[in-house]
PDB file of C-alpha atoms in Angstrom:
ATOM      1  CA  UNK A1486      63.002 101.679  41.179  1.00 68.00           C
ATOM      2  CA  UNK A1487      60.352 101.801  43.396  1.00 83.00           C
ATOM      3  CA  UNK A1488      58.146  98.878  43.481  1.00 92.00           C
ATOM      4  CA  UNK A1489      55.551  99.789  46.400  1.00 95.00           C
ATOM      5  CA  UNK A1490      54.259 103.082  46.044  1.00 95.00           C
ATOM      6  CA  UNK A1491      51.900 105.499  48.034  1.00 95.00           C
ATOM      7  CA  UNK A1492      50.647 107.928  45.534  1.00 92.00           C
ATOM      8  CA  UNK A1493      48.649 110.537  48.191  1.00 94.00           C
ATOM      9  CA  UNK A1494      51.672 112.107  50.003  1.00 94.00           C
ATOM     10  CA  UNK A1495      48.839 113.625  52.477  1.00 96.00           C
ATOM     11  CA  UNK A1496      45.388 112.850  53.826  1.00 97.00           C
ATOM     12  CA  UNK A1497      42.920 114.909  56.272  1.00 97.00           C
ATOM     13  CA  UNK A1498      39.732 113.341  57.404  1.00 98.00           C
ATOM     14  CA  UNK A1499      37.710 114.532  60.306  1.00 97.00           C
ATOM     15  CA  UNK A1500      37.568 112.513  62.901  1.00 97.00           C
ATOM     16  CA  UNK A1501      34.886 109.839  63.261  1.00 97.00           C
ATOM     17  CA  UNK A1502      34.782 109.462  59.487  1.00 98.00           C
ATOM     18  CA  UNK A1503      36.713 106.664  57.965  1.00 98.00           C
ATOM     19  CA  UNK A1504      40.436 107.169  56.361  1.00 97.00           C
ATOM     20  CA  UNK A1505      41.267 105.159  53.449  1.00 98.00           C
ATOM     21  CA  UNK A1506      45.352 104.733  52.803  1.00 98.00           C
ATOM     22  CA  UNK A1507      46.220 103.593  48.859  1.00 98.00           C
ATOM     23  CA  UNK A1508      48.794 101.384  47.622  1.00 97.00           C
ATOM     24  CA  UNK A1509      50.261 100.302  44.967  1.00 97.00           C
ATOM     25  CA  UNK A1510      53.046  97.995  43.796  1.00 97.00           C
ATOM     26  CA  UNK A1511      54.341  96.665  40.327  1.00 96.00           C
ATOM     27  CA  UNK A1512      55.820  93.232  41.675  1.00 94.00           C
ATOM     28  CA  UNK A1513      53.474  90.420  41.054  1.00 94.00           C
ATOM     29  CA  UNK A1514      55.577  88.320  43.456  1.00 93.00           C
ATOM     30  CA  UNK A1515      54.924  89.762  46.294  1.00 94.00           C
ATOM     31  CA  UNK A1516      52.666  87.882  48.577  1.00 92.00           C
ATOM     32  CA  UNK A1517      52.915  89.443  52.128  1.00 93.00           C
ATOM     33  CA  UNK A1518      51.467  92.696  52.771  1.00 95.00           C
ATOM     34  CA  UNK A1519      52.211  95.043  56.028  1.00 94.00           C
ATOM     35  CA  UNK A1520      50.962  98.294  56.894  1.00 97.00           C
ATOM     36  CA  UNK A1521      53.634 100.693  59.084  1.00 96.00           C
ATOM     37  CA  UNK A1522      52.476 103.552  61.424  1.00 97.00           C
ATOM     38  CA  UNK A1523      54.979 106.367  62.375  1.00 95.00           C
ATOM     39  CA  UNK A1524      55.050 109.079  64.828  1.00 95.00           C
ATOM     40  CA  UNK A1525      57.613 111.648  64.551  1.00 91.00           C
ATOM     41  CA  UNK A1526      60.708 111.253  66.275  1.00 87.00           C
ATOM     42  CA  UNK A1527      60.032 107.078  66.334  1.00 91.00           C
ATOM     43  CA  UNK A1528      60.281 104.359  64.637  1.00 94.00           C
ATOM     44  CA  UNK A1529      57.772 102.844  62.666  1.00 95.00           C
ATOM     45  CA  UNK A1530      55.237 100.196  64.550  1.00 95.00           C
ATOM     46  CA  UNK A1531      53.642  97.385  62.663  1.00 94.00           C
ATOM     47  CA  UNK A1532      49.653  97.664  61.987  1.00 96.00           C
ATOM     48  CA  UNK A1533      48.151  94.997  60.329  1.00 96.00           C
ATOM     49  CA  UNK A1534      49.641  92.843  57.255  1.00 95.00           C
ATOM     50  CA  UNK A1535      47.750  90.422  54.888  1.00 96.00           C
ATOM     51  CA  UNK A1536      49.262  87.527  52.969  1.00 93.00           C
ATOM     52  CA  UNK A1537      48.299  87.341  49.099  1.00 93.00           C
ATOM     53  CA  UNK A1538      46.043  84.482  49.603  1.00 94.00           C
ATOM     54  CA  UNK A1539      43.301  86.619  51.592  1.00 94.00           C
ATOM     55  CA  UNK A1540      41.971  89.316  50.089  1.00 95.00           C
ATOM     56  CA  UNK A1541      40.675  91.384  53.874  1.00 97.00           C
ATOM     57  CA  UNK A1542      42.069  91.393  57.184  1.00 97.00           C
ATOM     58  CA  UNK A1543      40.391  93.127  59.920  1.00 97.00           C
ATOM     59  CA  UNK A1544      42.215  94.407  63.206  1.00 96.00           C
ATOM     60  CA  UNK A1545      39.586  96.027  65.453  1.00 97.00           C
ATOM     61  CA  UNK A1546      39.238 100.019  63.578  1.00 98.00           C
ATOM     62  CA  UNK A1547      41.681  98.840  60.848  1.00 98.00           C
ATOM     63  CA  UNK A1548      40.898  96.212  57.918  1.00 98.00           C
ATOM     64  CA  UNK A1549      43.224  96.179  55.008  1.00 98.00           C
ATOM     65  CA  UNK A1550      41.987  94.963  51.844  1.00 98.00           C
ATOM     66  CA  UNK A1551      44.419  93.405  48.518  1.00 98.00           C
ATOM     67  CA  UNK A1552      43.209  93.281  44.915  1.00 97.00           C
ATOM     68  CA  UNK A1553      46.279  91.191  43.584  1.00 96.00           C
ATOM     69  CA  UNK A1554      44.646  91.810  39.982  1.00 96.00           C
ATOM     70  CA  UNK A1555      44.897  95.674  40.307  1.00 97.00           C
ATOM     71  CA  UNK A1556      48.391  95.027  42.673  1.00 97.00           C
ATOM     72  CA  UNK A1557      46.364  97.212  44.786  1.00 97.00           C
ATOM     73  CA  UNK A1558      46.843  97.605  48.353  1.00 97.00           C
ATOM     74  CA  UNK A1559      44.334  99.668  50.966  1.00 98.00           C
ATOM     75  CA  UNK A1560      43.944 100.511  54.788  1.00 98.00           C
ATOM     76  CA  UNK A1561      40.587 101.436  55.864  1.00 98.00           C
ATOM     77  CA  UNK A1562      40.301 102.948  59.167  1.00 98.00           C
ATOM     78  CA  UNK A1563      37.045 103.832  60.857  1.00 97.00           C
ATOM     79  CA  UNK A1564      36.614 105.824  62.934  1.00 98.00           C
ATOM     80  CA  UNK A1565      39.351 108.176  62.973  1.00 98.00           C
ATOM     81  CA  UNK A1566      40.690 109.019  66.228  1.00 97.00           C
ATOM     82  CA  UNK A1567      43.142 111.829  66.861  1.00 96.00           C
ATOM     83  CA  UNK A1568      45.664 109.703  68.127  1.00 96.00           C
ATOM     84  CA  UNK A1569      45.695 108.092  64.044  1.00 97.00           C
ATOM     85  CA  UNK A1570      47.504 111.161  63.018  1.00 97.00           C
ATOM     86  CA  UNK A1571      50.710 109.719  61.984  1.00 97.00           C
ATOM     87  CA  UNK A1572      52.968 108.824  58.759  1.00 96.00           C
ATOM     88  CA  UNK A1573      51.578 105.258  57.549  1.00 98.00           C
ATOM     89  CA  UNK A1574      53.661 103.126  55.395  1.00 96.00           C
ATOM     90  CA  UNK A1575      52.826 100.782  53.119  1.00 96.00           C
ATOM     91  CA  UNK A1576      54.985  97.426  52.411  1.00 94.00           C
ATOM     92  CA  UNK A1577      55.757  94.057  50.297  1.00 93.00           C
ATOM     93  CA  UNK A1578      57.741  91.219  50.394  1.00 89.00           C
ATOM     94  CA  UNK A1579      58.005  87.761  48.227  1.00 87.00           C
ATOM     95  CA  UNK A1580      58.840  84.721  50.186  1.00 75.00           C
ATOM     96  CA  UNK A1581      61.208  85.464  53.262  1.00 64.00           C
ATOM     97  CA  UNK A1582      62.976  88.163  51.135  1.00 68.00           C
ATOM     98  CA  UNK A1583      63.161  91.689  52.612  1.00 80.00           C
ATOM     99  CA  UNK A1584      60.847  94.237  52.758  1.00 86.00           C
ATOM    100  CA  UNK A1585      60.054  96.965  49.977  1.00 90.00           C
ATOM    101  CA  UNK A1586      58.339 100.229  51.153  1.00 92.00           C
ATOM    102  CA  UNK A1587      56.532 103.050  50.162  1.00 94.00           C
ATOM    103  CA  UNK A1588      56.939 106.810  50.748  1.00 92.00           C
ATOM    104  CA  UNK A1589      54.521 106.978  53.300  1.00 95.00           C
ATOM    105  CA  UNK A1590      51.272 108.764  53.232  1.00 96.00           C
ATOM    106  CA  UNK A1591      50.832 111.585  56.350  1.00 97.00           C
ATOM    107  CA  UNK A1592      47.332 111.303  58.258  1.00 98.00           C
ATOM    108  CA  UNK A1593      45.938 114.495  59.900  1.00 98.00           C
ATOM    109  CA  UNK A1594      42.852 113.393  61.487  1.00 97.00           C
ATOM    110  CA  UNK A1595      41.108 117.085  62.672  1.00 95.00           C
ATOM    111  CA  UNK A1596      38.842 117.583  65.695  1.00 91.00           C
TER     112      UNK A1596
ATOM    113  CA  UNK B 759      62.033  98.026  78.509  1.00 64.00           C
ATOM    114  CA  UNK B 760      62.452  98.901  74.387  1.00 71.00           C
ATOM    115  CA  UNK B 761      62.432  96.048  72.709  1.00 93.00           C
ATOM    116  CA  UNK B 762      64.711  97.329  69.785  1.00 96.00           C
ATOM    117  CA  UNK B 763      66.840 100.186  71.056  1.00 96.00           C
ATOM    118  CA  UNK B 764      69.835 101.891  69.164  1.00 96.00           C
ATOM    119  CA  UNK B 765      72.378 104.322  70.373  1.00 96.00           C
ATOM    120  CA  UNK B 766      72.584 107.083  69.917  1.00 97.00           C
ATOM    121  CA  UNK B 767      69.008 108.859  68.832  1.00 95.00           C
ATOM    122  CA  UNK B 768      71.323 111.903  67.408  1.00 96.00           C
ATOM    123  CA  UNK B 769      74.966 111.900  65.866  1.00 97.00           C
ATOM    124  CA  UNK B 770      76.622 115.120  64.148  1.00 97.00           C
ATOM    125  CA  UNK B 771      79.899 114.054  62.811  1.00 97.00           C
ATOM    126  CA  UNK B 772      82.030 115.925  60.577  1.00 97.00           C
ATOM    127  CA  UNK B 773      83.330 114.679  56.940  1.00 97.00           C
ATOM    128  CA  UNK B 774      85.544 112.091  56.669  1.00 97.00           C
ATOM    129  CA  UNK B 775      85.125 110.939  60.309  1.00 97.00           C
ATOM    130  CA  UNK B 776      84.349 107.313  61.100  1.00 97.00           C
ATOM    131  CA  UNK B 777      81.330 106.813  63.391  1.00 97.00           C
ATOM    132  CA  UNK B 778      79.211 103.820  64.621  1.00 97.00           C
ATOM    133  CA  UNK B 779      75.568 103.244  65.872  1.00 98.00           C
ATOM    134  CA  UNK B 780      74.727 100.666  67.930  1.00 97.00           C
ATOM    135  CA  UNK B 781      71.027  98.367  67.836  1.00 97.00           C
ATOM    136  CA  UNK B 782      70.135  95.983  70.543  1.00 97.00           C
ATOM    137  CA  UNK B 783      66.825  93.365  70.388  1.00 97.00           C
ATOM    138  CA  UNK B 784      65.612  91.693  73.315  1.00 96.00           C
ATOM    139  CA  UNK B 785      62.616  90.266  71.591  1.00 95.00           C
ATOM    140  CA  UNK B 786      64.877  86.741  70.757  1.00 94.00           C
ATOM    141  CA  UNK B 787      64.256  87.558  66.991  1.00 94.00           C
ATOM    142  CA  UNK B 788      66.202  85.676  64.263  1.00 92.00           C
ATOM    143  CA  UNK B 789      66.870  88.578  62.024  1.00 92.00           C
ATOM    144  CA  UNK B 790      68.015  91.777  61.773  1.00 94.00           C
ATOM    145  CA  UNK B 791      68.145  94.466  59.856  1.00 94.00           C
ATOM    146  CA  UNK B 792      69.564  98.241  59.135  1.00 95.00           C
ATOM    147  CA  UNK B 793      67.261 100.518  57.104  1.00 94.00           C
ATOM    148  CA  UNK B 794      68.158 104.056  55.850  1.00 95.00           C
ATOM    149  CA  UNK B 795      65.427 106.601  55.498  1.00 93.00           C
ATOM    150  CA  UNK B 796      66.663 109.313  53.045  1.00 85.00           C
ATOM    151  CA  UNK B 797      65.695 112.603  52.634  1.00 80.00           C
ATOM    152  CA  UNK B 798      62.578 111.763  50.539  1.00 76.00           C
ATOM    153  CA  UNK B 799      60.904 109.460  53.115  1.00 80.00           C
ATOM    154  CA  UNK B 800      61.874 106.041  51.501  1.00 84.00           C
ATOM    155  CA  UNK B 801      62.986 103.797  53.762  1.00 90.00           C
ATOM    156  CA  UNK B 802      65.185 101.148  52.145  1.00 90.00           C
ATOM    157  CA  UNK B 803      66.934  98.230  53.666  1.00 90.00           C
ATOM    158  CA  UNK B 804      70.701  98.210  53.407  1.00 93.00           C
ATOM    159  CA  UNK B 805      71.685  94.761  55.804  1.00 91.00           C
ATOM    160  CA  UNK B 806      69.971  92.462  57.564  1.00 90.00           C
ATOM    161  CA  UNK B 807      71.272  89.878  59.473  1.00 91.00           C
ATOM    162  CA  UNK B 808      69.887  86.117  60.705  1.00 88.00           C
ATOM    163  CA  UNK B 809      71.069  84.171  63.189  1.00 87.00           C
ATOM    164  CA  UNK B 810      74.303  86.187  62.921  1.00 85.00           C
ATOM    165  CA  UNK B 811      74.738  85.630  59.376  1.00 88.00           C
ATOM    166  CA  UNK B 812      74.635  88.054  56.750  1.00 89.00           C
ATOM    167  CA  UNK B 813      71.905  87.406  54.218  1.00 86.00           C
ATOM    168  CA  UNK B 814      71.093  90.737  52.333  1.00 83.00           C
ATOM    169  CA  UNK B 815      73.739  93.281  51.276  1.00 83.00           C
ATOM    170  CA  UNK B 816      71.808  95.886  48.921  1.00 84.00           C
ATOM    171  CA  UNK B 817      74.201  98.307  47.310  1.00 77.00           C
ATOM    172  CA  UNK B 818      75.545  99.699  50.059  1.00 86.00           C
ATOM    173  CA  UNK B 819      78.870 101.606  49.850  1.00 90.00           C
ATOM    174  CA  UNK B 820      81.298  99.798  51.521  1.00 91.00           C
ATOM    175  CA  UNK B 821      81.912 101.937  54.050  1.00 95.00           C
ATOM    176  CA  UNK B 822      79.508 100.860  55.742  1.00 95.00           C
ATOM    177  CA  UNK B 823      80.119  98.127  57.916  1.00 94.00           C
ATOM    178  CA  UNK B 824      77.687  96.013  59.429  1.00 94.00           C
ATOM    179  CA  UNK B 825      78.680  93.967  62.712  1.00 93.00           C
ATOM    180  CA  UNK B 826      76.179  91.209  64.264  1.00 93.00           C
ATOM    181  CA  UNK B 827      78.447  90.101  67.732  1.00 92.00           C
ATOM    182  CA  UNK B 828      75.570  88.115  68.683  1.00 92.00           C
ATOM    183  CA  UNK B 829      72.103  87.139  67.282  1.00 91.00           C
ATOM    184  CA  UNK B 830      70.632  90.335  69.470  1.00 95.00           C
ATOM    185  CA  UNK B 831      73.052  93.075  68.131  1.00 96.00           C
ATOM    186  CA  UNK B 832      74.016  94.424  64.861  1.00 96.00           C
ATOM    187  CA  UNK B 833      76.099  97.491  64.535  1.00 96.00           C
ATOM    188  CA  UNK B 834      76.163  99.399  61.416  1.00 97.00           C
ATOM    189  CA  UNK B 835      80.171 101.000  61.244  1.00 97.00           C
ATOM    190  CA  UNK B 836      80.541 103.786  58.902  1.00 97.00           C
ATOM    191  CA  UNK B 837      83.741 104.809  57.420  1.00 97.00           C
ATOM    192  CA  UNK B 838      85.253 108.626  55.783  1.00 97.00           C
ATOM    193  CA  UNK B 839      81.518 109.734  56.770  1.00 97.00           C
ATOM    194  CA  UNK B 840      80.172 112.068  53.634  1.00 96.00           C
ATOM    195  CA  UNK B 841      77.699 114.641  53.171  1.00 95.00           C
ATOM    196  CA  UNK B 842      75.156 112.344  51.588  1.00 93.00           C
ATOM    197  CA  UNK B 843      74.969 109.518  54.458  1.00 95.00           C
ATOM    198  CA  UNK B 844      73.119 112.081  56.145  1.00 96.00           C
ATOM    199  CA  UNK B 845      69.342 110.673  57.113  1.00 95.00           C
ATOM    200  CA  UNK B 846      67.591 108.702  59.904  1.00 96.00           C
ATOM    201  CA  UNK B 847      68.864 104.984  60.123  1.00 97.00           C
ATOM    202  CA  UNK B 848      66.807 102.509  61.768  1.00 97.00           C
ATOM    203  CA  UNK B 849      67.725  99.108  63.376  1.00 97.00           C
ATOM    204  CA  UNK B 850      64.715  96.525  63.229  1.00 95.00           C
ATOM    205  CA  UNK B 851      64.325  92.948  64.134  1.00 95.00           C
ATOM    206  CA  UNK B 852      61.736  90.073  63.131  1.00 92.00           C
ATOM    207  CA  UNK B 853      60.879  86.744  64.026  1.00 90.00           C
ATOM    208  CA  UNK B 854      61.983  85.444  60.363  1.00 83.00           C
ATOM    209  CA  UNK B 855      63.662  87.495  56.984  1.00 78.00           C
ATOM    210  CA  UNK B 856      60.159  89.019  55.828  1.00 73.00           C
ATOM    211  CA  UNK B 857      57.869  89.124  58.339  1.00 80.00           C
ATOM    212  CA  UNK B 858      56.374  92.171  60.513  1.00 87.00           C
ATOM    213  CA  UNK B 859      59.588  93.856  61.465  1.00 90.00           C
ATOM    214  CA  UNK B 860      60.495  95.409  65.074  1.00 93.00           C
ATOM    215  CA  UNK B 861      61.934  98.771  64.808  1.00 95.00           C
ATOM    216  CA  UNK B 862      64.199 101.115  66.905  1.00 96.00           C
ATOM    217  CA  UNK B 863      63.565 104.586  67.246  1.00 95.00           C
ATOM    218  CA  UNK B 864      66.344 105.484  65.027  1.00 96.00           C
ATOM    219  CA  UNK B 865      69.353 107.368  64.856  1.00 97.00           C
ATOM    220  CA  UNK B 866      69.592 110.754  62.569  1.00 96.00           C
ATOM    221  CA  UNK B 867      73.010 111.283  61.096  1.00 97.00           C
ATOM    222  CA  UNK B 868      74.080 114.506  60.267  1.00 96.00           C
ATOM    223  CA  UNK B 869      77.234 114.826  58.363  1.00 97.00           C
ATOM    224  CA  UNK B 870      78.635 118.641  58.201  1.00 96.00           C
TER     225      UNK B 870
END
């Protein structure tokens, strides 16, 4: 059973404009919060995480933003740059426990 | 110099053979960990390792074998290889069990 899930297998924004990643998970314990970047042929490269006591994290062009009520999970980034085309994951924890993640949501940001 | 790096980045094996992969972290992180991405994308952890103990076993065959000689290594051993192990498996390493996780640049199995 999945418990983090990225429902937008896909996503194409120009670039300059912002790209907004969705999540969404169904375990209420979860309390840490990490966003994954992939390029093919690598290995995924931590982005930005939030614990469940803040609801907004910035990072220079990336803020993620939790709504533990909706168990709702988002990346913003703004602006797009070419170099943001990639596979981003989405993923949970609870406590020190291990990490749950999503299926991943493919950026193509287009010239 | 990679700061998690597994051997090898390719491995075609045929059924029923027994293979290994190796993963090496020189970032002095207390945990490791073994994740399988399958052919849908998921990637789910099978092992992970701290301070050379094992502290998660999901359900894993067990013919796969993990091996932690040291806090910096863990080697994932796989037994009478079958057609379904084949998929990308990635090493990773993190301060602590939970936290922002390190990861190699994996290894795709092929099993013919």
């Amino acid at each position: 059973d999945q418990q983090v899930k990225q429902n937008s297998p896909s996503l194409s924004v120009q670039e300059g404009r912002i790209s907004i990643l969705n999540c969404d998970y169904t375990n209420s314990m979860f309390d840490y919060f990490l966003w994954y970047k992939k390029y093919p042929a690598e290995g995924p490269t931590f982005l930005i995480s939030i614990s469940s006591i803040k609801d907004k994290n910035e990072d220079g062009r990336f803020t993620v933003f939790l709504n533990k009520s909706a168990k709702h999970l988002s990346l913003h980034i703004v602006p797009s740059q070419p170099g943001d085309s990639a596979v981003y994951f989405c993923a949970a924890s609870v406590g020190d426990y291990k990490l749950s993640f999503g299926a991943g949501t493919t950026v193509t940001v287009r010239a | 110099d990679t700061a998690v790096s597994q051997t090898p980045k390719y491995l075609v094996t045929q059924m029923g053979n027994d293979k290994s992969i190796k993963c090496e972290q020189n970032l002095g992180h207390d945990t490791m960990y073994w994740y399988k991405q399958d052919s849908k994308k998921f990637l789910k952890i099978m092992f992970s390792y701290n301070n050379k103990e094992l502290i998660i076993n999901e359900t894993v065959p067990n013919r796969f074998s993990p091996k932690s000689p040291d806090k910096a290594h863990l080697n994932l051993h796989i037994n009478s290889l079958e057609l379904g192990d084949s998929a990308v498996y990635f090493c990773a390493s993190s301060p602590t069990v939970g936290t922002e996780a390190f990861f190699g640049q994996g290894t795709r199995l092929t099993v013919v």
